[in-house]
Tab-separated table of C-alpha atoms and ligand atoms in Angstrom:
chain	number	residue	atom	x	y	z
O	1	MET	CA	-46.924	-108.057	-19.156
O	2	ASP	CA	-44.892	-110.824	-17.472
O	3	HIS	CA	-47.686	-113.470	-16.970
O	4	ARG	CA	-49.643	-113.278	-20.110
O	5	ASN	CA	-52.717	-112.888	-18.633
O	6	TRP	CA	-54.236	-110.227	-20.243
O	7	CYS	CA	-57.272	-111.092	-22.522
O	8	TYR	CA	-59.559	-113.409	-22.909
O	9	PHE	CA	-59.457	-115.011	-26.710
O	10	VAL	CA	-56.960	-114.818	-28.591
O	11	TYR	CA	-56.434	-115.966	-32.297
O	12	ASP	CA	-54.655	-119.403	-31.809
O	13	PRO	CA	-56.706	-122.351	-34.320
O	14	ALA	CA	-53.791	-124.750	-33.613
O	15	HIS	CA	-54.471	-124.598	-29.783
O	16	SER	CA	-58.546	-123.938	-29.624
O	17	PRO	CA	-60.101	-126.093	-27.508
O	18	PHE	CA	-63.342	-125.184	-28.776
O	19	ARG	CA	-63.343	-127.488	-32.124
O	20	SER	CA	-65.926	-129.628	-30.475
O	21	LEU	CA	-68.314	-126.576	-30.954
O	22	ARG	CA	-67.786	-126.433	-34.680
O	23	PRO	CA	-71.083	-128.609	-35.440
O	24	LEU	CA	-73.123	-125.519	-33.487
O	25	ARG	CA	-72.234	-122.997	-35.926
O	26	TRP	CA	-75.408	-124.709	-37.523
O	27	LEU	CA	-77.777	-123.665	-34.392
O	28	PRO	CA	-79.804	-120.487	-35.347
O	29	ARG	CA	-78.014	-117.729	-33.635
O	30	ALA	CA	-81.283	-116.479	-31.996
O	31	LEU	CA	-80.919	-119.602	-29.637
O	32	THR	CA	-76.798	-119.626	-29.572
O	33	SER	CA	-76.690	-116.067	-28.679
O	34	ARG	CA	-78.803	-116.306	-25.469
O	35	ARG	CA	-77.458	-115.148	-22.559
O	36	PHE	CA	-79.168	-118.597	-20.678
O	37	PHE	CA	-77.791	-120.917	-23.337
O	38	ARG	CA	-74.257	-119.912	-22.937
O	39	ARG	CA	-74.232	-120.010	-19.541
O	40	ARG	CA	-75.433	-123.504	-19.502
O	41	LEU	CA	-73.108	-124.316	-22.405
O	42	SER	CA	-70.147	-122.511	-20.803
O	43	LEU	CA	-70.408	-125.045	-17.356
O	44	ALA	CA	-70.624	-127.531	-19.310
O	45	LEU	CA	-67.688	-127.229	-21.520
O	46	LYS	CA	-65.337	-125.804	-18.215
O	47	THR	CA	-66.024	-128.968	-16.846
O	48	HIS	CA	-65.660	-131.150	-19.861
O	49	LEU	CA	-62.368	-129.217	-20.734
O	50	LYS	CA	-61.109	-128.762	-16.897
O	51	PHE	CA	-60.549	-125.560	-16.834
O	52	ARG	CA	-59.797	-124.076	-13.243
O	53	GLY	CA	-59.838	-120.227	-14.110
O	54	TYR	CA	-63.435	-118.399	-14.711
O	55	PHE	CA	-64.887	-119.559	-17.875
O	56	ASP	CA	-67.457	-117.879	-19.959
O	57	LEU	CA	-67.904	-118.248	-23.268
O	58	TYR	CA	-69.464	-114.805	-23.812
O	59	ASN	CA	-70.854	-113.861	-27.410
O	60	ILE	CA	-68.054	-115.686	-29.471
O	61	PRO	CA	-69.832	-117.037	-32.626
O	62	PHE	CA	-69.940	-120.656	-33.075
O	63	GLU	CA	-68.893	-120.270	-36.503
O	64	HIS	CA	-65.515	-118.974	-35.436
O	65	ILE	CA	-64.935	-120.592	-32.270
O	66	SER	CA	-62.607	-123.287	-33.128
O	67	LEU	CA	-60.237	-120.277	-34.235
O	68	PHE	CA	-59.724	-119.240	-30.786
O	69	ASP	CA	-58.123	-120.357	-27.801
O	70	PHE	CA	-58.890	-118.971	-24.346
O	71	SER	CA	-56.309	-117.672	-22.106
O	72	GLU	CA	-57.655	-118.469	-18.196
O	73	ARG	CA	-57.622	-121.714	-18.231
O	74	LYS	CA	-56.240	-121.818	-14.829
O	75	ASN	CA	-57.517	-120.394	-11.416
O	76	PRO	CA	-55.391	-117.505	-10.529
O	77	LEU	CA	-56.247	-117.800	-7.020
O	78	GLN	CA	-54.149	-120.683	-6.712
O	79	PRO	CA	-50.362	-121.566	-7.132
O	80	GLY	CA	-49.233	-122.258	-10.881
O	81	GLY	CA	-52.423	-119.698	-11.783
O	82	MET	CA	-50.729	-117.687	-14.020
O	83	ASN	CA	-50.064	-118.299	-17.848
O	84	ARG	CA	-46.447	-117.435	-17.262
O	85	GLY	CA	-44.319	-116.607	-14.160
O	86	PRO	CA	-45.199	-117.065	-10.392
O	87	ASN	CA	-48.365	-115.676	-8.534
O	88	ILE	CA	-48.469	-114.172	-4.773
O	89	PHE	CA	-49.221	-118.059	-3.684
O	90	ASP	CA	-46.305	-119.540	-5.582
O	91	ARG	CA	-44.279	-117.048	-3.851
O	92	LEU	CA	-46.159	-118.546	-0.344
O	93	ARG	CA	-45.608	-121.965	-1.018
O	94	GLU	CA	-41.732	-121.209	-1.751
O	95	ARG	CA	-41.149	-119.617	1.281
O	96	GLY	CA	-43.255	-122.147	3.390
O	97	ILE	CA	-46.073	-119.363	4.563
O	98	ALA	CA	-48.772	-120.699	5.666
O	99	TRP	CA	-51.828	-118.695	3.674
O	100	HIS	CA	-55.532	-118.812	3.207
O	101	VAL	CA	-57.430	-117.668	-0.350
O	102	SER	CA	-61.040	-117.345	-0.980
O	103	ASP	CA	-62.957	-119.460	-3.284
O	104	PRO	CA	-64.445	-117.835	-6.073
O	105	THR	CA	-66.927	-120.317	-6.666
O	106	LEU	CA	-68.390	-119.258	-3.257
O	107	GLY	CA	-70.622	-116.023	-2.055
O	108	GLU	CA	-68.697	-113.126	-0.365
O	109	ARG	CA	-70.243	-114.196	3.089
O	110	GLN	CA	-69.113	-117.512	2.752
O	111	ASN	CA	-65.481	-116.613	2.082
O	112	LEU	CA	-65.778	-114.003	4.788
O	113	ASP	CA	-67.208	-116.828	7.015
O	114	GLY	CA	-64.247	-118.950	5.439
O	115	LEU	CA	-61.455	-117.109	6.529
O	116	LEU	CA	-63.012	-116.021	9.625
O	117	ALA	CA	-62.999	-120.084	10.845
O	118	GLU	CA	-59.251	-119.697	9.604
O	119	ILE	CA	-58.292	-117.322	11.685
O	120	GLY	CA	-59.833	-118.872	14.862
O	121	ARG	CA	-57.493	-121.567	14.217
O	122	GLU	CA	-54.402	-119.207	14.192
O	123	GLN	CA	-52.305	-121.662	11.662
O	124	ILE	CA	-51.763	-118.619	8.853
O	125	ASP	CA	-49.680	-115.723	8.364
O	126	PHE	CA	-51.279	-114.189	5.408
O	127	ALA	CA	-54.753	-114.389	3.810
O	128	PHE	CA	-56.130	-113.276	0.371
O	129	LEU	CA	-59.973	-112.543	0.452
O	130	TYR	CA	-61.852	-112.015	-2.742
O	131	TRP	CA	-64.878	-110.068	-3.108
O	132	PRO	CA	-65.847	-109.704	-6.677
O	133	ALA	CA	-69.537	-108.418	-6.011
O	134	LEU	CA	-68.645	-104.481	-6.311
O	135	ASP	CA	-67.610	-105.037	-9.843
O	136	GLY	CA	-70.475	-106.845	-10.945
O	137	LEU	CA	-72.486	-104.173	-9.165
O	138	LEU	CA	-70.934	-101.395	-10.927
O	139	HIS	CA	-71.224	-103.010	-14.303
O	140	ARG	CA	-75.190	-103.360	-13.988
O	141	VAL	CA	-75.677	-99.894	-12.198
O	142	GLY	CA	-73.291	-97.799	-13.562
O	143	ASN	CA	-70.659	-95.771	-10.932
O	144	ALA	CA	-73.120	-92.936	-10.000
O	145	SER	CA	-76.003	-95.203	-8.432
O	146	PRO	CA	-76.842	-95.121	-4.969
O	147	GLU	CA	-76.336	-98.464	-4.781
O	148	VAL	CA	-72.703	-98.164	-4.544
O	149	PRO	CA	-72.162	-96.596	-1.633
O	150	ALA	CA	-74.936	-98.677	-0.292
O	151	LYS	CA	-72.548	-101.903	-1.229
O	152	LEU	CA	-69.444	-100.105	0.454
O	153	ALA	CA	-71.468	-99.537	3.107
O	154	ALA	CA	-72.357	-103.135	3.909
O	155	TYR	CA	-68.482	-103.826	3.261
O	156	GLU	CA	-67.740	-101.957	6.595
O	157	PRO	CA	-69.549	-104.127	9.172
O	158	TRP	CA	-68.139	-107.501	7.873
O	159	LEU	CA	-64.407	-105.843	7.500
O	160	ARG	CA	-65.023	-104.803	11.460
O	161	GLU	CA	-65.976	-108.171	12.263
O	162	LEU	CA	-63.032	-109.788	10.239
O	163	MET	CA	-60.586	-107.234	12.128
O	164	ALA	CA	-62.221	-108.143	15.575
O	165	ARG	CA	-62.054	-111.827	14.675
O	166	ALA	CA	-58.231	-111.122	13.859
O	167	HIS	CA	-57.651	-109.261	17.028
O	168	GLU	CA	-58.700	-111.605	18.973
O	169	HIS	CA	-55.929	-114.392	17.364
O	170	TYR	CA	-53.074	-112.288	16.426
O	171	GLU	CA	-51.331	-109.275	18.114
O	172	GLU	CA	-50.906	-107.250	14.930
O	173	VAL	CA	-53.029	-107.332	12.053
O	174	HIS	CA	-52.143	-105.518	8.682
O	175	LEU	CA	-54.878	-105.251	6.544
O	176	THR	CA	-54.571	-103.946	2.796
O	177	ILE	CA	-57.604	-103.175	0.361
O	178	PHE	CA	-57.268	-103.128	-3.223
O	179	SER	CA	-59.544	-103.015	-6.335
O	180	ASP	CA	-57.332	-104.189	-9.884
O	181	HIS	CA	-59.298	-101.463	-11.733
O	182	GLY	CA	-61.617	-98.533	-11.796
O	183	MET	CA	-65.240	-98.277	-13.843
O	184	ALA	CA	-66.602	-95.871	-16.377
O	185	ASN	CA	-69.970	-95.539	-17.167
O	186	CYS	CA	-70.893	-96.305	-20.825
O	187	ASP	CA	-72.709	-93.678	-22.519
O	188	ARG	CA	-72.091	-94.147	-26.245
O	189	LEU	CA	-72.167	-97.413	-28.182
O	190	LEU	CA	-69.946	-98.025	-31.026
O	191	ASP	CA	-70.653	-101.716	-33.457
O	192	LEU	CA	-67.209	-101.708	-34.687
O	193	CYS	CA	-68.046	-105.265	-36.299
O	194	ALA	CA	-70.631	-103.369	-38.404
O	195	ARG	CA	-67.664	-100.685	-39.785
O	196	ILE	CA	-65.271	-103.815	-40.472
O	197	GLU	CA	-67.644	-106.335	-41.976
O	198	PRO	CA	-68.486	-104.203	-45.180
O	199	LEU	CA	-64.744	-104.620	-46.100
O	200	GLY	CA	-65.545	-108.058	-47.254
O	201	LEU	CA	-62.533	-109.556	-45.505
O	202	ARG	CA	-62.601	-113.166	-45.284
O	203	MET	CA	-62.351	-114.426	-41.468
O	204	GLY	CA	-59.680	-116.704	-40.215
O	205	ARG	CA	-58.460	-116.177	-44.257
O	206	GLU	CA	-57.888	-112.627	-44.292
O	207	TYR	CA	-57.567	-111.712	-41.010
O	208	ALA	CA	-58.880	-112.626	-37.205
O	209	VAL	CA	-60.544	-110.040	-34.810
O	210	VAL	CA	-61.917	-110.527	-31.399
O	211	TYR	CA	-64.356	-107.771	-30.112
O	212	ASP	CA	-63.722	-107.259	-26.181
O	213	SER	CA	-66.007	-104.509	-24.964
O	214	THR	CA	-63.192	-101.678	-25.151
O	215	MET	CA	-60.671	-102.967	-27.690
O	216	ALA	CA	-60.440	-105.200	-30.754
O	217	ARG	CA	-57.743	-107.278	-31.419
O	218	PHE	CA	-56.767	-107.974	-35.086
O	219	TRP	CA	-54.403	-110.422	-36.432
O	220	PHE	CA	-53.745	-110.548	-39.986
O	221	PHE	CA	-52.961	-113.040	-43.027
O	222	SER	CA	-52.556	-110.774	-45.947
O	223	GLU	CA	-51.144	-107.142	-46.592
O	224	ARG	CA	-54.400	-106.139	-48.295
O	225	ALA	CA	-56.576	-106.968	-45.475
O	226	ARG	CA	-54.039	-105.087	-43.106
O	227	ARG	CA	-54.131	-101.618	-44.898
O	228	ALA	CA	-57.793	-102.114	-44.881
O	229	VAL	CA	-58.463	-102.452	-41.716
O	230	GLU	CA	-55.665	-99.597	-40.409
O	231	GLU	CA	-57.895	-97.261	-43.071
O	232	ARG	CA	-61.557	-98.044	-41.782
O	233	LEU	CA	-59.974	-97.751	-37.978
O	234	ARG	CA	-59.003	-94.125	-38.359
O	235	GLN	CA	-62.142	-93.009	-39.549
O	236	VAL	CA	-63.281	-94.372	-36.389
O	237	HIS	CA	-63.224	-91.256	-33.968
O	238	GLU	CA	-64.778	-93.239	-30.996
O	239	GLY	CA	-61.145	-94.707	-30.593
O	240	ARG	CA	-57.743	-94.936	-31.820
O	241	ILE	CA	-55.099	-97.636	-32.402
O	242	VAL	CA	-52.364	-97.806	-29.822
O	243	PRO	CA	-48.940	-97.466	-31.574
O	244	ASP	CA	-46.528	-100.167	-30.213
O	245	ALA	CA	-44.191	-97.855	-28.358
O	246	GLU	CA	-47.284	-97.041	-26.100
O	247	LEU	CA	-48.160	-100.223	-25.717
O	248	GLU	CA	-44.643	-101.229	-24.507
O	249	GLU	CA	-44.634	-98.136	-22.195
O	250	LEU	CA	-47.697	-99.547	-20.925
O	251	GLY	CA	-46.648	-103.506	-20.289
O	252	ALA	CA	-48.908	-104.469	-23.183
O	253	LEU	CA	-46.366	-105.265	-25.887
O	254	PHE	CA	-45.978	-108.759	-26.733
O	255	PRO	CA	-43.083	-110.002	-29.081
O	256	ASP	CA	-45.236	-112.673	-30.248
O	257	ARG	CA	-48.447	-110.611	-31.040
O	258	HIS	CA	-50.088	-113.332	-28.693
O	259	PHE	CA	-53.150	-110.939	-27.847
O	260	GLY	CA	-53.287	-109.063	-31.235
O	261	GLU	CA	-51.157	-107.621	-33.891
O	262	LEU	CA	-53.026	-104.468	-34.032
O	263	ILE	CA	-54.983	-103.168	-31.039
O	264	PHE	CA	-57.916	-100.424	-31.187
O	265	LEU	CA	-58.904	-99.220	-28.116
O	266	VAL	CA	-62.218	-97.237	-27.701
O	267	ASP	CA	-62.200	-93.895	-25.606
O	268	GLU	CA	-63.655	-94.266	-21.842
O	269	GLY	CA	-67.222	-94.326	-21.990
O	270	THR	CA	-67.324	-95.969	-25.058
O	271	LEU	CA	-68.479	-99.449	-25.493
O	272	ILE	CA	-67.880	-101.807	-28.366
O	273	VAL	CA	-71.341	-103.365	-28.882
O	274	PRO	CA	-72.232	-106.364	-29.637
O	275	SER	CA	-68.780	-107.901	-28.647
O	276	ASP	CA	-67.610	-110.986	-28.858
O	277	MET	CA	-67.941	-110.440	-24.911
O	278	GLY	CA	-71.401	-109.306	-24.702
O	279	GLU	CA	-74.627	-109.201	-26.987
O	280	ARG	CA	-76.403	-106.082	-25.526
O	281	PRO	CA	-75.312	-102.944	-23.629
O	282	ILE	CA	-74.334	-102.681	-20.016
O	283	ARG	CA	-74.503	-99.462	-17.810
O	284	ALA	CA	-70.333	-99.541	-17.369
O	285	MET	CA	-67.189	-101.146	-17.897
O	286	HIS	CA	-63.753	-100.974	-17.138
O	287	GLY	CA	-60.599	-101.626	-19.627
O	288	TYR	CA	-60.168	-98.482	-20.682
O	289	HIS	CA	-56.260	-96.720	-21.200
O	290	PRO	CA	-54.737	-96.625	-17.544
O	291	ASP	CA	-54.319	-93.073	-17.927
O	292	ALA	CA	-58.486	-92.750	-18.306
O	293	PRO	CA	-60.099	-90.641	-15.104
O	294	GLN	CA	-62.227	-93.496	-14.657
O	295	SER	CA	-59.618	-95.929	-14.993
O	296	TYR	CA	-57.789	-95.612	-11.286
O	297	ALA	CA	-58.382	-98.266	-8.530
O	298	SER	CA	-58.021	-98.070	-4.902
O	299	LEU	CA	-55.243	-99.034	-2.404
O	300	LEU	CA	-56.366	-98.782	1.048
O	301	THR	CA	-54.452	-99.904	4.081
O	302	ASN	CA	-54.198	-99.619	8.148
O	303	TYR	CA	-50.769	-99.455	8.172
O	304	ASP	CA	-48.401	-96.285	6.875
O	305	ASP	CA	-45.086	-97.375	5.610
O	306	VAL	CA	-46.351	-98.317	2.104
O	307	PRO	CA	-43.463	-98.004	-0.592
O	308	ALA	CA	-43.735	-95.071	-2.469
O	309	GLY	CA	-43.594	-97.332	-5.435
O	310	ILE	CA	-46.693	-99.243	-4.894
O	311	THR	CA	-48.479	-97.364	-7.952
O	312	ALA	CA	-49.848	-100.243	-10.562
O	313	ILE	CA	-51.357	-103.657	-10.088
O	314	PRO	CA	-48.078	-105.304	-10.414
O	315	HIS	CA	-46.612	-103.965	-7.203
O	316	VAL	CA	-49.231	-104.920	-5.096
O	317	HIS	CA	-47.513	-108.408	-5.763
O	318	HIS	CA	-44.404	-107.287	-4.218
O	319	LEU	CA	-46.687	-105.472	-1.561
O	320	MET	CA	-48.326	-108.903	-0.424
O	321	ALA	CA	-44.974	-110.662	-0.709
O	322	ALA	CA	-43.642	-108.556	1.750
O	323	GLN	CA	-45.951	-107.971	3.663
O	324	ALA	CA	-46.837	-112.338	3.798
O	325	GLU	CA	-43.109	-112.511	4.703
O	326	ARG	CA	-43.099	-110.055	7.826
O	327	ALA	CA	-46.027	-111.815	9.189
O	328	PHE	CA	-44.239	-115.353	8.963
O	329	GLN	CA	-41.083	-113.908	10.465
O	330	LEU	CA	-42.682	-112.244	13.696
O	331	ASN	CA	-45.218	-114.963	13.947
O	332	ARG	CA	-42.178	-117.617	14.374
O	333	ASP	CA	-40.025	-115.361	16.512
O	334	PHE	CA	-43.277	-115.375	18.547
O	335	ALA	CA	-43.386	-118.964	18.605
O	336	SER	CA	-39.579	-119.596	18.760
O	337	PRO	CA	-40.052	-123.268	18.840
O	338	PRO	CA	-36.817	-125.811	18.566
O	339	SER	CA	-36.233	-126.372	15.204
O	340	GLY	CA	-37.401	-129.906	14.825
O	341	GLU	CA	-40.881	-128.495	15.287
O	342	TRP	CA	-40.898	-125.957	12.170
O	343	ASP	CA	-39.838	-129.358	9.877
O	344	LEU	CA	-42.868	-130.483	11.118
O	345	ALA	CA	-45.077	-127.109	10.698
O	346	GLY	CA	-43.659	-126.818	6.937
O	347	GLY	CA	-44.796	-130.544	6.304
O	348	GLN	CA	-48.638	-129.935	7.042
O	349	VAL	CA	-48.227	-126.224	5.347
O	350	ALA	CA	-47.170	-128.600	2.400
O	351	GLU	CA	-50.004	-131.027	2.564
O	352	ARG	CA	-52.669	-128.336	3.288
O	353	ASP	CA	-51.487	-126.837	-0.317
O	354	HIS	CA	-52.002	-130.116	-1.496
O	355	ALA	CA	-55.340	-130.472	-0.707
O	356	HIS	CA	-56.456	-127.306	-1.805
O	357	ALA	CA	-55.083	-128.235	-5.633
U	1	ZN	ZN1	-65.503	-106.142	-14.240
């Protein structure tokens, strides 16, 4: 992947921002594994380290935390938010297109209200509304719960409200609704750590590992460790080592092995628990193989000329860029003011972006 925003924790002691937490390794695990304690500490650290993205320490043991870096230091909803390369907001800024984007620290209704107000000002060509609560609900209740259709039904009047307001202020409104992944129920739990630990390999000396919810990612510092782990993983039937050729095909092969030298991926429906992401089981999860039946995301539009090639998340970037550009051109032609006025408008856009940052 071009943007290098894939998994949360990576082995990188030289760049670890967590060295200050090393003294905490002596605290009893009964305390440090508690959600409440970790959430409070995560918030304090986020402020202290000036992280702009979503930050959570999850369940990573303090004993080893200084071996790891964390790959989402920036806010992906702002320009410069990816680890590498431009996101949609960099594109918009570069083109001088005025936009609105949700604040992920606010609730869904508040973000809708923010957008409704912005539409009333008629200054924008493009808006990105972020509603993450469906993800949280699905994790909690699973994909077959009646709470899921109830939540979708609750979005309907909000979308009607949004479209009604947009049509009051804009002649034509293109709406694109997309999710970034599906959600699979977790019916099988796998304590992978309990299969690796008995090998007796020393963490940070012979190998390093991050246990995600659906993957385990390994780094090796000795051939002996590599062989032992590979052999053990072949006996774990709930998942498999993903070959490099397949990683490459999926856009997940990193030449510098930034996210791990060996990727073990579990089958859909299996949850690695405990993991560095959670101490306790959760009803449903995403992050399985993209071809797994519950991995499919959705794309809904109120226009019908969606290009045929829009089949994966990176393509949605191109779809958004094309839609924003189209709106920008139409609004500019509609206004058709003398050119001087547009220099001024460009200046206002730049100023407002500055206020966002
Ligand atoms: Zn999620």
